[in-house]
CSV table of C-alpha atoms and ligand atoms in Angstrom, one decimal:
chain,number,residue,atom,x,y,z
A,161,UNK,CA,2.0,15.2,19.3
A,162,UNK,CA,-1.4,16.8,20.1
A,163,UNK,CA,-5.3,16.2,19.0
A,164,UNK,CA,-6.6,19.8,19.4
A,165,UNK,CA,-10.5,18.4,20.3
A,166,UNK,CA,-9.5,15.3,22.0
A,167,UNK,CA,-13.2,12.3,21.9
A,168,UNK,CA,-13.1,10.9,25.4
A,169,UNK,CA,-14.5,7.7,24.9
A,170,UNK,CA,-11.1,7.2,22.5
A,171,UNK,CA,-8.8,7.9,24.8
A,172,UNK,CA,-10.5,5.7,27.2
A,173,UNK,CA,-10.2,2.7,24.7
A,174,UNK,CA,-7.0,3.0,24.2
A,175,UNK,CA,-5.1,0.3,26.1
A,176,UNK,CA,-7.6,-2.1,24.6
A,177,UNK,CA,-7.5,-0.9,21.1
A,178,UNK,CA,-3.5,-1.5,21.7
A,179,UNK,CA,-3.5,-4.7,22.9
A,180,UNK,CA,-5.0,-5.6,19.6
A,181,UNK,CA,-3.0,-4.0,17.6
A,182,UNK,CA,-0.1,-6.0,19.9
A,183,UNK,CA,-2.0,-9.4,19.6
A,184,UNK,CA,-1.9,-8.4,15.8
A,185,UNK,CA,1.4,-7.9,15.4
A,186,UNK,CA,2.6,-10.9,17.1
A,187,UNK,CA,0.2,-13.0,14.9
A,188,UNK,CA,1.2,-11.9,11.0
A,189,UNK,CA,0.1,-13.3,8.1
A,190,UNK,CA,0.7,-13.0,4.6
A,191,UNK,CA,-1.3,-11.9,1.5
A,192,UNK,CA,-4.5,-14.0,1.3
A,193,UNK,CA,-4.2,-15.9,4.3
A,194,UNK,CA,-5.2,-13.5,7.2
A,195,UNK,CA,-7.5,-16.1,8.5
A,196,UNK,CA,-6.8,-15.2,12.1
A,197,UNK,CA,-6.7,-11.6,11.9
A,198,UNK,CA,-10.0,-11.7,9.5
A,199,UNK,CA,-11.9,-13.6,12.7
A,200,UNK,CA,-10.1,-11.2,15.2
A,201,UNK,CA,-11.2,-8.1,13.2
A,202,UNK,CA,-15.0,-9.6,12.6
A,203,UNK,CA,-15.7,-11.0,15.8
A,204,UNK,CA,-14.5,-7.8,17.5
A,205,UNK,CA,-16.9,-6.0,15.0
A,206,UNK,CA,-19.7,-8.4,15.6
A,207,UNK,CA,-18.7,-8.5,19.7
A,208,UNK,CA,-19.7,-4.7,19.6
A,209,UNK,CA,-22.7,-4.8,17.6
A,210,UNK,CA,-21.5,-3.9,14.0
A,211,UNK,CA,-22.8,-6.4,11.1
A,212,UNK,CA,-20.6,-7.6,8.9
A,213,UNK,CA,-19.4,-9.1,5.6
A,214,UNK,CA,-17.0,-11.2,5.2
A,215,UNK,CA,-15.0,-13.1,2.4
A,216,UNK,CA,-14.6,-10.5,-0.6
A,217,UNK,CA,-11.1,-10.9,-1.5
A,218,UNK,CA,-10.8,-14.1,0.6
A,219,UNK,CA,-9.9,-12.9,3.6
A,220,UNK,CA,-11.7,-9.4,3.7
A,221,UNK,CA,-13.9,-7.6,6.2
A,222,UNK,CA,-16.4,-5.2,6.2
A,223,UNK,CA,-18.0,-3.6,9.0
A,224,UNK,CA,-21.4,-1.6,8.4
A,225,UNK,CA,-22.5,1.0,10.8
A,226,UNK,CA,-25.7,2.9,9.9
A,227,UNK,CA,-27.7,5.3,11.3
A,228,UNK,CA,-30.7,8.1,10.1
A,229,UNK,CA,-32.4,7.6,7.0
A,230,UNK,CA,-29.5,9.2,4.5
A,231,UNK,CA,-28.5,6.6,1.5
A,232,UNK,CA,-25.1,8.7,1.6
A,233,UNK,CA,-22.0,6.6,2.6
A,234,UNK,CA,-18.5,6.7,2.9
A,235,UNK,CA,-15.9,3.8,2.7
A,236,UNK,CA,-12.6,3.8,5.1
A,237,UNK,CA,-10.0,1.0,4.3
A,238,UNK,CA,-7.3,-0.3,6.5
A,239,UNK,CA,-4.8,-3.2,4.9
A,240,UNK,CA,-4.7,-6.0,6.9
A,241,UNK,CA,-1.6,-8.0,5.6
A,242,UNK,CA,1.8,-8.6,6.9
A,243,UNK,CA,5.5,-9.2,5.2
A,244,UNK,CA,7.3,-12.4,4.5
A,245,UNK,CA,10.5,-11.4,6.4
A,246,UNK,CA,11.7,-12.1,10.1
A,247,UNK,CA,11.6,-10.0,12.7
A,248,UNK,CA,14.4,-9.0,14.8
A,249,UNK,CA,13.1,-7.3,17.5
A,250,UNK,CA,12.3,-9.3,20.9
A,251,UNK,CA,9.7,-7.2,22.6
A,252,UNK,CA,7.1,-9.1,24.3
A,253,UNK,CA,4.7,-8.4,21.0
A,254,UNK,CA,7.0,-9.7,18.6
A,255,UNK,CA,6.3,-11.9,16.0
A,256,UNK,CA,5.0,-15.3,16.9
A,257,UNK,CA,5.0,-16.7,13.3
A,258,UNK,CA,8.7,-17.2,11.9
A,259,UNK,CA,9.7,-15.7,8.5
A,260,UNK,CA,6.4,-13.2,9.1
A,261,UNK,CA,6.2,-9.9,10.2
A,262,UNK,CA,3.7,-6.8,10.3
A,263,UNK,CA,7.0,-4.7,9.1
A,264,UNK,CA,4.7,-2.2,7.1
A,265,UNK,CA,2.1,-1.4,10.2
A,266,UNK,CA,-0.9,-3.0,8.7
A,267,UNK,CA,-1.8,-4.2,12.5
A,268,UNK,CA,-1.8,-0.1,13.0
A,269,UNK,CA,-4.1,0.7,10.5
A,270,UNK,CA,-6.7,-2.0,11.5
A,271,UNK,CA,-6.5,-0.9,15.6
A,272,UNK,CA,-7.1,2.8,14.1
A,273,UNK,CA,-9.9,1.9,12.1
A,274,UNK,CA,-11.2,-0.5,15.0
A,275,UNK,CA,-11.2,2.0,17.4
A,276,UNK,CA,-13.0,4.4,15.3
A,277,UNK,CA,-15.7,1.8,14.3
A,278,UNK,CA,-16.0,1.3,18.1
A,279,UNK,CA,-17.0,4.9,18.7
A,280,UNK,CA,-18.8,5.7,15.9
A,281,UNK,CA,-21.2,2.8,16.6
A,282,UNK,CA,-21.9,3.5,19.7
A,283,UNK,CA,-22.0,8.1,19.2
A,284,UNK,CA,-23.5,8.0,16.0
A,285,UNK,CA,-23.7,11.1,15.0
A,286,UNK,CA,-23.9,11.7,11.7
A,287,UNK,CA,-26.6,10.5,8.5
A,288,UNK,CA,-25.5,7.8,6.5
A,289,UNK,CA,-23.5,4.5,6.2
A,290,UNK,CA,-19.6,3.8,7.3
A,291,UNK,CA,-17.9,0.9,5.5
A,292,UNK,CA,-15.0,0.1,7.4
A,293,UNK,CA,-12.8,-1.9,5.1
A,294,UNK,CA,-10.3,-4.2,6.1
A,295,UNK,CA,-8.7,-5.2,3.0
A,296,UNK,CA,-6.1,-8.5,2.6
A,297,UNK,CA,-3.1,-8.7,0.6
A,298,UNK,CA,-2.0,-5.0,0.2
A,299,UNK,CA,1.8,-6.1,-0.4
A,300,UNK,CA,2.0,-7.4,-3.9
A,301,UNK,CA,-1.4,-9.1,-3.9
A,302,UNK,CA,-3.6,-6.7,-5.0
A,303,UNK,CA,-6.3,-7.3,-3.0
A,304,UNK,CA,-8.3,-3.7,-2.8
A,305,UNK,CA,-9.0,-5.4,-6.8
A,306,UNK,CA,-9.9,-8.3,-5.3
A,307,UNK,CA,-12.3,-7.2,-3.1
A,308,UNK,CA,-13.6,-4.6,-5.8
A,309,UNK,CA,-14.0,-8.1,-8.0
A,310,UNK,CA,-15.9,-9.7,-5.6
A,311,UNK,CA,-18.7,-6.7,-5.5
A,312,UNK,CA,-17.5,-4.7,-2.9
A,313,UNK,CA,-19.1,-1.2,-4.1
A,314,UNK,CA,-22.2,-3.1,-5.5
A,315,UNK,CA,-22.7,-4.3,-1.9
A,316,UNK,CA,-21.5,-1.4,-0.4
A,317,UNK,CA,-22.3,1.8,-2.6
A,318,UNK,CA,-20.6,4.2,-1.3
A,319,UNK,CA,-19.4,8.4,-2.6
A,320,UNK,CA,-16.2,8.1,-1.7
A,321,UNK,CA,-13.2,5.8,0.0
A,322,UNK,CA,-10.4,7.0,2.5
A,323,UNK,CA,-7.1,5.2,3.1
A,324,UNK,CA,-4.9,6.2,5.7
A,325,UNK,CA,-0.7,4.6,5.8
A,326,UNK,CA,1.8,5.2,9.0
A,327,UNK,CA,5.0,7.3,7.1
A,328,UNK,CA,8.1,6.8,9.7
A,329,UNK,CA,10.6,9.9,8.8
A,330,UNK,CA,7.6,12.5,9.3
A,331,UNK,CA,6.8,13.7,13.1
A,332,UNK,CA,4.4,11.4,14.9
A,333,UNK,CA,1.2,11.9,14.7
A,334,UNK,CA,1.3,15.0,11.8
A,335,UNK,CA,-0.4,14.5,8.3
A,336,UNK,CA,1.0,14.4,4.8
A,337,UNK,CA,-1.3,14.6,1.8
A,338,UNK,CA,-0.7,16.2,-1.8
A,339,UNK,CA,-3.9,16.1,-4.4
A,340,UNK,CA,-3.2,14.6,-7.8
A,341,UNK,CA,-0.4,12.0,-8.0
A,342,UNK,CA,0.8,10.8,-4.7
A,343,UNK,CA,2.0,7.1,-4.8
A,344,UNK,CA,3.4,5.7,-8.3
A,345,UNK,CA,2.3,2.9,-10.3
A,346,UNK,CA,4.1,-0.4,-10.0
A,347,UNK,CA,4.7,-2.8,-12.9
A,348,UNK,CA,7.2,-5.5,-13.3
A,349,UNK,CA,9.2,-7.1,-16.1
A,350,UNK,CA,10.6,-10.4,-17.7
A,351,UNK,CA,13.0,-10.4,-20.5
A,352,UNK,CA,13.7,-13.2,-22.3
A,353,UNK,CA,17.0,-12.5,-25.1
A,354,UNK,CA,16.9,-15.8,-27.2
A,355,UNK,CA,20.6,-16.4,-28.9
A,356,UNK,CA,22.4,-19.3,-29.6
A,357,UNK,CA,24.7,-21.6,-27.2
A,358,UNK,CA,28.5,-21.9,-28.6
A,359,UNK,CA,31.7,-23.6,-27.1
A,360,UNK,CA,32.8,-20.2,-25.5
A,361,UNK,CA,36.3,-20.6,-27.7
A,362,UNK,CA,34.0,-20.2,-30.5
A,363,UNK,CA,31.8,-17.4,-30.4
A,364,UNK,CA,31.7,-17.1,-34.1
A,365,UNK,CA,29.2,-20.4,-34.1
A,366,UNK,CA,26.7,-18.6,-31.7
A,367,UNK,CA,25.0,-15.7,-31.0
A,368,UNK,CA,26.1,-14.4,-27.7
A,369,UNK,CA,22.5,-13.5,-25.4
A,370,UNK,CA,25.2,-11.6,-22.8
A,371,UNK,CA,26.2,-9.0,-25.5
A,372,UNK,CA,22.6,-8.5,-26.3
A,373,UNK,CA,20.9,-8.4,-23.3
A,374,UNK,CA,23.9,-6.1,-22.3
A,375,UNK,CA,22.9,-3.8,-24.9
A,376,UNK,CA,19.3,-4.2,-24.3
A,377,UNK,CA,19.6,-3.1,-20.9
A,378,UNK,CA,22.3,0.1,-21.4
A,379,UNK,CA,19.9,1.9,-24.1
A,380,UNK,CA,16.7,1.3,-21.9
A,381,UNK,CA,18.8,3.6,-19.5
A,382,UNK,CA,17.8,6.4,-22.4
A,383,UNK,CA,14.3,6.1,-22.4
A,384,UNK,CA,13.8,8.2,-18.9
A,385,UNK,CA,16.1,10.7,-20.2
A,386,UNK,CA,15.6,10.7,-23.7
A,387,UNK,CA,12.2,9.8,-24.0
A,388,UNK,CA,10.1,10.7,-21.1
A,389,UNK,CA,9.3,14.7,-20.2
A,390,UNK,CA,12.0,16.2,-18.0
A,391,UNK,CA,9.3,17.5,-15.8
A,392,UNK,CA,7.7,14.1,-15.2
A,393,UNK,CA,9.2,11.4,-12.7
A,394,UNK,CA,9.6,7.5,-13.5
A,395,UNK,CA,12.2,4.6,-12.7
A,396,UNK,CA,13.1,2.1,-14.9
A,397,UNK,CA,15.3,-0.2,-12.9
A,398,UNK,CA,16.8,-3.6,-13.9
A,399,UNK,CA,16.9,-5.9,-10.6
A,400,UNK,CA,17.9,-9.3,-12.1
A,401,UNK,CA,20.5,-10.6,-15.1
A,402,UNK,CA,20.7,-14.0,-14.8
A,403,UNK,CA,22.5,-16.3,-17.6
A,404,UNK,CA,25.1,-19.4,-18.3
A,405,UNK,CA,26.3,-22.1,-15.9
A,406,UNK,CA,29.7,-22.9,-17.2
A,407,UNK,CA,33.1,-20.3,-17.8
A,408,UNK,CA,33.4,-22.2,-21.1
A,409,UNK,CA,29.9,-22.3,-22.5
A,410,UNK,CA,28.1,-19.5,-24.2
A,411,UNK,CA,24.6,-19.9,-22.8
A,412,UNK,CA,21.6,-20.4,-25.2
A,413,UNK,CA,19.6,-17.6,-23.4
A,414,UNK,CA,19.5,-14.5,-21.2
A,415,UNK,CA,16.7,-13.1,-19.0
A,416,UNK,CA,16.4,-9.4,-17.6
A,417,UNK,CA,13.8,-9.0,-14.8
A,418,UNK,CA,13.0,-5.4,-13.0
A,419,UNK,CA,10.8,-2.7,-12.6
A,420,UNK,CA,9.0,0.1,-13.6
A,421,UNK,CA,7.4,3.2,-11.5
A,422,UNK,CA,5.4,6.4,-12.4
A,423,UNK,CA,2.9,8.8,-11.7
A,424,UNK,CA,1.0,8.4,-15.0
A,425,UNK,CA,-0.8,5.7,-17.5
A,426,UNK,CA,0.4,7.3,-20.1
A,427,UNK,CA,4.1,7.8,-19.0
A,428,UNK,CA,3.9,3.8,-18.6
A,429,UNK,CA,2.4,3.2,-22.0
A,430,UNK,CA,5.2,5.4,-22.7
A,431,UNK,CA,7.9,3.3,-21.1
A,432,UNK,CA,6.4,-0.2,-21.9
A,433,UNK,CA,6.6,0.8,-25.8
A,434,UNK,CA,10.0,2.1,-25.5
A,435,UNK,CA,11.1,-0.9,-23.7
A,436,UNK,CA,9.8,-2.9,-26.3
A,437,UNK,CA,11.3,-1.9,-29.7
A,438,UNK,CA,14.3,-1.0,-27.8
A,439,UNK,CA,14.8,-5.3,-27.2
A,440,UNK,CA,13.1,-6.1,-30.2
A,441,UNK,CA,15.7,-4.4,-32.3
A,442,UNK,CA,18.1,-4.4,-30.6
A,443,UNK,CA,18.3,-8.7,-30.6
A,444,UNK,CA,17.3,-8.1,-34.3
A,445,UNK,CA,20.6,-6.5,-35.1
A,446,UNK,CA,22.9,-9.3,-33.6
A,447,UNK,CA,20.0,-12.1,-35.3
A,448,UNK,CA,18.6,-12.7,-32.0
A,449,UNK,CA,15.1,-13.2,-30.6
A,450,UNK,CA,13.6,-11.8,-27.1
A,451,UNK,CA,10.8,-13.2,-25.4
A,452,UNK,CA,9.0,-9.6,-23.7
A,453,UNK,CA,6.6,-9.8,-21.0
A,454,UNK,CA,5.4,-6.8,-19.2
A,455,UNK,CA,2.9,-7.0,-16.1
A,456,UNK,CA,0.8,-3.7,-15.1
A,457,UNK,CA,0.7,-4.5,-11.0
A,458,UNK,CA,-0.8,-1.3,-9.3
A,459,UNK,CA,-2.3,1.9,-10.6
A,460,UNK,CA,-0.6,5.2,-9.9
A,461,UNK,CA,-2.4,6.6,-6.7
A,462,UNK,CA,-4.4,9.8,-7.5
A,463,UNK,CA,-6.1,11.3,-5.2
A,464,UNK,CA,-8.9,13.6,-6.1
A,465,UNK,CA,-8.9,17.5,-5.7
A,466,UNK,CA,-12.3,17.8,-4.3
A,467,UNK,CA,-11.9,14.9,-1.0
A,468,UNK,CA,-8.5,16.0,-0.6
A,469,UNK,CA,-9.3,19.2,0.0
A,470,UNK,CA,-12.2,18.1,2.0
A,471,UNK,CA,-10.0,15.2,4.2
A,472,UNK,CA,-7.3,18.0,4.6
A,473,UNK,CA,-9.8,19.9,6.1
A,474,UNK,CA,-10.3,17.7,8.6
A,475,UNK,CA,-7.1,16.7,9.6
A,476,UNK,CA,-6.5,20.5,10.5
A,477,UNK,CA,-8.9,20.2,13.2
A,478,UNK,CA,-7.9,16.7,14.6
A,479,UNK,CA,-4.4,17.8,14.8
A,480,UNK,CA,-3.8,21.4,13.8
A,481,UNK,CA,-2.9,23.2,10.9
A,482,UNK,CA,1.1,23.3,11.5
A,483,UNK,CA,1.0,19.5,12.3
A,484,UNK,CA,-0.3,19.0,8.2
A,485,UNK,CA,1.5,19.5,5.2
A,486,UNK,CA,-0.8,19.5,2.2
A,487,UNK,CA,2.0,19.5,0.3
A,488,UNK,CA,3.3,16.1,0.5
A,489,UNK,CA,6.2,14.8,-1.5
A,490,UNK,CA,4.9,11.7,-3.8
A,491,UNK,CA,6.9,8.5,-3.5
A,492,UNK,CA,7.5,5.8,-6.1
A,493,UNK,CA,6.0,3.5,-3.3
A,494,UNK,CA,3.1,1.7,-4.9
A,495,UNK,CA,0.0,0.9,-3.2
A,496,UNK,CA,-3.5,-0.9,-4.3
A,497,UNK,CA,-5.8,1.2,-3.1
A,498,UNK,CA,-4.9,3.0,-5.9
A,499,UNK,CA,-7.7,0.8,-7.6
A,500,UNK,CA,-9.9,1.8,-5.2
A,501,UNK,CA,-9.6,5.5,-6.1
A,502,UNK,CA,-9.9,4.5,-9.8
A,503,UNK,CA,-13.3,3.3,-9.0
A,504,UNK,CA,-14.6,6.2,-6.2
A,505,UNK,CA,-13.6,9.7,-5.7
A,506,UNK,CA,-11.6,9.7,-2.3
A,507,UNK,CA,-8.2,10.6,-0.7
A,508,UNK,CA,-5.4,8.5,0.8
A,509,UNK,CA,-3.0,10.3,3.5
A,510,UNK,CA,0.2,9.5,5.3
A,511,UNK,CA,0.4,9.9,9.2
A,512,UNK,CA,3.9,10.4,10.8
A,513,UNK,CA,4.9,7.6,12.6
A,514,UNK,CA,8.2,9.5,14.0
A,515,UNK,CA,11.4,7.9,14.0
A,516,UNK,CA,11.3,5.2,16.0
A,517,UNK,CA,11.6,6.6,19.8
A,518,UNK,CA,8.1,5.5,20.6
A,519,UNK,CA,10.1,1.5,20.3
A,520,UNK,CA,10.3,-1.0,23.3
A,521,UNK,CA,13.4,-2.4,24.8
A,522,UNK,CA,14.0,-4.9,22.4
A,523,UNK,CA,13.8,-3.2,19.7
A,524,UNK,CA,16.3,-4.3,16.8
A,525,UNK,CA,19.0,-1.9,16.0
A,526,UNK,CA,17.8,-1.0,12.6
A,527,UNK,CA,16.2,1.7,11.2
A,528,UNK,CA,12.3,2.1,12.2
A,529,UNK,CA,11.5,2.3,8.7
A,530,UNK,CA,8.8,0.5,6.6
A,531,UNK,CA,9.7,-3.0,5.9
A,532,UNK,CA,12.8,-2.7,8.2
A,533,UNK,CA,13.6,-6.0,10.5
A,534,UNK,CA,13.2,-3.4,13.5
A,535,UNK,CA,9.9,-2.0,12.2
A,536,UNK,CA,7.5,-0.9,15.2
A,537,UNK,CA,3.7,0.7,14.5
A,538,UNK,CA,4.1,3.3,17.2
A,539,UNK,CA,1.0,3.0,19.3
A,540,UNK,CA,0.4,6.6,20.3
A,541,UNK,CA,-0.4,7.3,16.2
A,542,UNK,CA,-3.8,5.2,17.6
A,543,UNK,CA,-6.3,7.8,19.3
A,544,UNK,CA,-5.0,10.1,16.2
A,545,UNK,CA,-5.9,7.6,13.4
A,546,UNK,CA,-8.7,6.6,15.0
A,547,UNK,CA,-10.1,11.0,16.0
A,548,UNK,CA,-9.5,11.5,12.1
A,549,UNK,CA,-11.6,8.7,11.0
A,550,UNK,CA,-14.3,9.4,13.2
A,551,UNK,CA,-14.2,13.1,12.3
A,552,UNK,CA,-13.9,12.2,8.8
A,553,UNK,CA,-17.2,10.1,8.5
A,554,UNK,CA,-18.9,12.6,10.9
A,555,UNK,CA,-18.2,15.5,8.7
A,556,UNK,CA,-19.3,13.3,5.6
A,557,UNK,CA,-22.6,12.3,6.7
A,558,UNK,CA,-23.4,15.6,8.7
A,559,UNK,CA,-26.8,15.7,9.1
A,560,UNK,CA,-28.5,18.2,7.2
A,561,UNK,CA,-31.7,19.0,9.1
B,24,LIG,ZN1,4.5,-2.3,2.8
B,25,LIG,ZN1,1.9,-0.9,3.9
């Protein structure tokens, strides 16, 4: 792990920028109510001279550091939010708050992007505006929406946006990035098969919602590889079949629950549809009725051709050419800054957070995998994060006299 053109000043924060990230960590807090780590993150902006806004999406931040006369800006986003799971590991930063834990390495992402708002307030060198984001509610909340609800690119106009995650598996501190589709959309659904409850020694004087929502679920196994193009990806996965209370009683009702990824709109207009006639006539033909609900959550993540080619750039020079695979393999992971890029061109990249090795005694025994029990951010990922943000922003807003 290596930054080819090493900024100083970075290095020299470093223990401090980790000792946030620590203090982070040991203080999580779930989607919408990061009212600690909101005044951590403002009132270190604030302590070092960066205005700020707060409150879109709640609990969000955003930091404004301007310099030269340029109206051009650029938007960098960190997620702020932890998990509602318990920690296992029992290193002196673990988590304070039981039943919550920054298991995803959201308290990463907001030292990288501090540290870089640190440096580039006080070298500015560049012509423009940086909007560091530091949105709430990344895991399930959706709060990149909510903070675009609340005006955040008609306060902040900005060109483009730039989100960064921590990918444990890939070598620390090396890049991953593929333009086009890159993370997949995630949308959920509730499946209500309507029959008719029966003494279960007479099955003739009901209609059986087991048997249909059996059916129901079996044939939507053909729509991926019946219906959807063989060269396209998706996942239609039933999590949850719940029905009856008694081995004698035919239940009045059945309810299917699960979900649905891909890389496209139209594959999940595709899906949805299927899905749809699929139960309808399927409870039709045994004079049953279905109650369907399906709920779009995120966006697939796209990123466009012209920043990624531009962020890839950069990362080339922060870390060197072998350390970055362009070429990244897309993952049905979802993730909301996917609305973002909707909104703004802009490019969203992985950084290798190793596999695990960079963990304190104390450490759990699991896996150092995202939303793993044992879960660390790995710390030396923090001068790299924070080097490829500042170069990023630098090389944005170059100034052009
Ligand atoms: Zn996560
Ligand atoms: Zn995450």
């Amino acid at each position: 792990m290596q930054i080819l053109d090493p900024i100083d000043p970075i290095l020299a924060f470093h223990s401090e920028i980790q000792q946030i990230r620590r203090d982070i960590h040991a203080h999580p807090e779930l989607c919408f109510e990061e009212h600690r780590t909101s005044d951590v993150v403002a009132g270190k902006l604030q302590e070092w001279g960066i205005p700020v806004i707060r409150g879109l999406g709640t609990t969000g931040v955003v930091g404004i550091i301007k310099h030269g006369s340029s109206s051009r800006a650029i938007g960098l986003r960190a997620d702020i939010d932890a998990l509602p799971m318990q920690e296992i590991n029992n290193f002196a930063h673990t988590s304070k708050h039981e039943g919550k834990m920054h298991a995803c390495g959201h308290d990463g992402h907001i030292a990288m992007l501090l540290g870089a708002a640190h440096y580039l307030s006080r070298h500015p060198v560049f012509d423009g505006t940086v909007y560091v984001i530091f949105q709430p509610a990344e895991e399930g909340g959706g709060g990149a929406k909510r903070m675009m609800d609340d005006g955040l690119f008609e306060q902040c106009p900005m060109d483009a946006v730039f989100g960064m995650h921590n990918w444990p598996g890939a070598a620390a501190g090396s890049f991953g990035v593929t333009a086009g589709p890159m993370m997949a959309s995630s949308n959920e659904f509730e499946v209500i098969v309507k029959g008719k409850g029966a003494h279960a020694a007479q099955p003739h004087k009901g209609i059986d919602p087991i048997i249909v929502a059996i059916q129901i679920a079996q044939s939507w196994q053909t729509i991926i590889s019946r219906n959807a193009s063989p060269l396209e990806s998706a996942v239609l996965s039933v999590t949850q079949i719940h029905s009856g209370s008694a081995t004698n009683v035919i239940p009045d009702d059945a309810t299917l629950i699960g979900t649905v990824r891909g890389f496209s709109t139209e594959m999940i207009d595709l899906i949805e549809s299927r899905m749809q006639k699929i139960a309808e006539h399927t409870a039709a033909a045994f004079d049953a009725q279905v109650d369907f609900k399906f709920k779009r959550n995120y966006p697939p993540l796209i990123n466009h051709a012209r920043e990624t080619a531009f962020a890839t750039e950069v990362m080339r020079s922060v870390v060197g050419e072998a350390q970055v695979n362009d070429k990244v393999e897309p993952t049905m992971g979802a993730e909301d800054f996917a609305f973002m890029l909707q909104a703004k061109p802009g490019c969203y990249v992985f950084l290798g957070n190793g596999d695990g090795e960079h963990r304190e005694m104390g450490h759990g025994l699991g896996p150092c995998n995202l939303h793993n029990p044992s879960y660390d951010f790995n710390d030396d990922l923090l001068p790299i994060g924070a080097t490829y943000w500042v170069r990023l922003a630098e090389a944005y807003l170059k100034k052009t006299i």
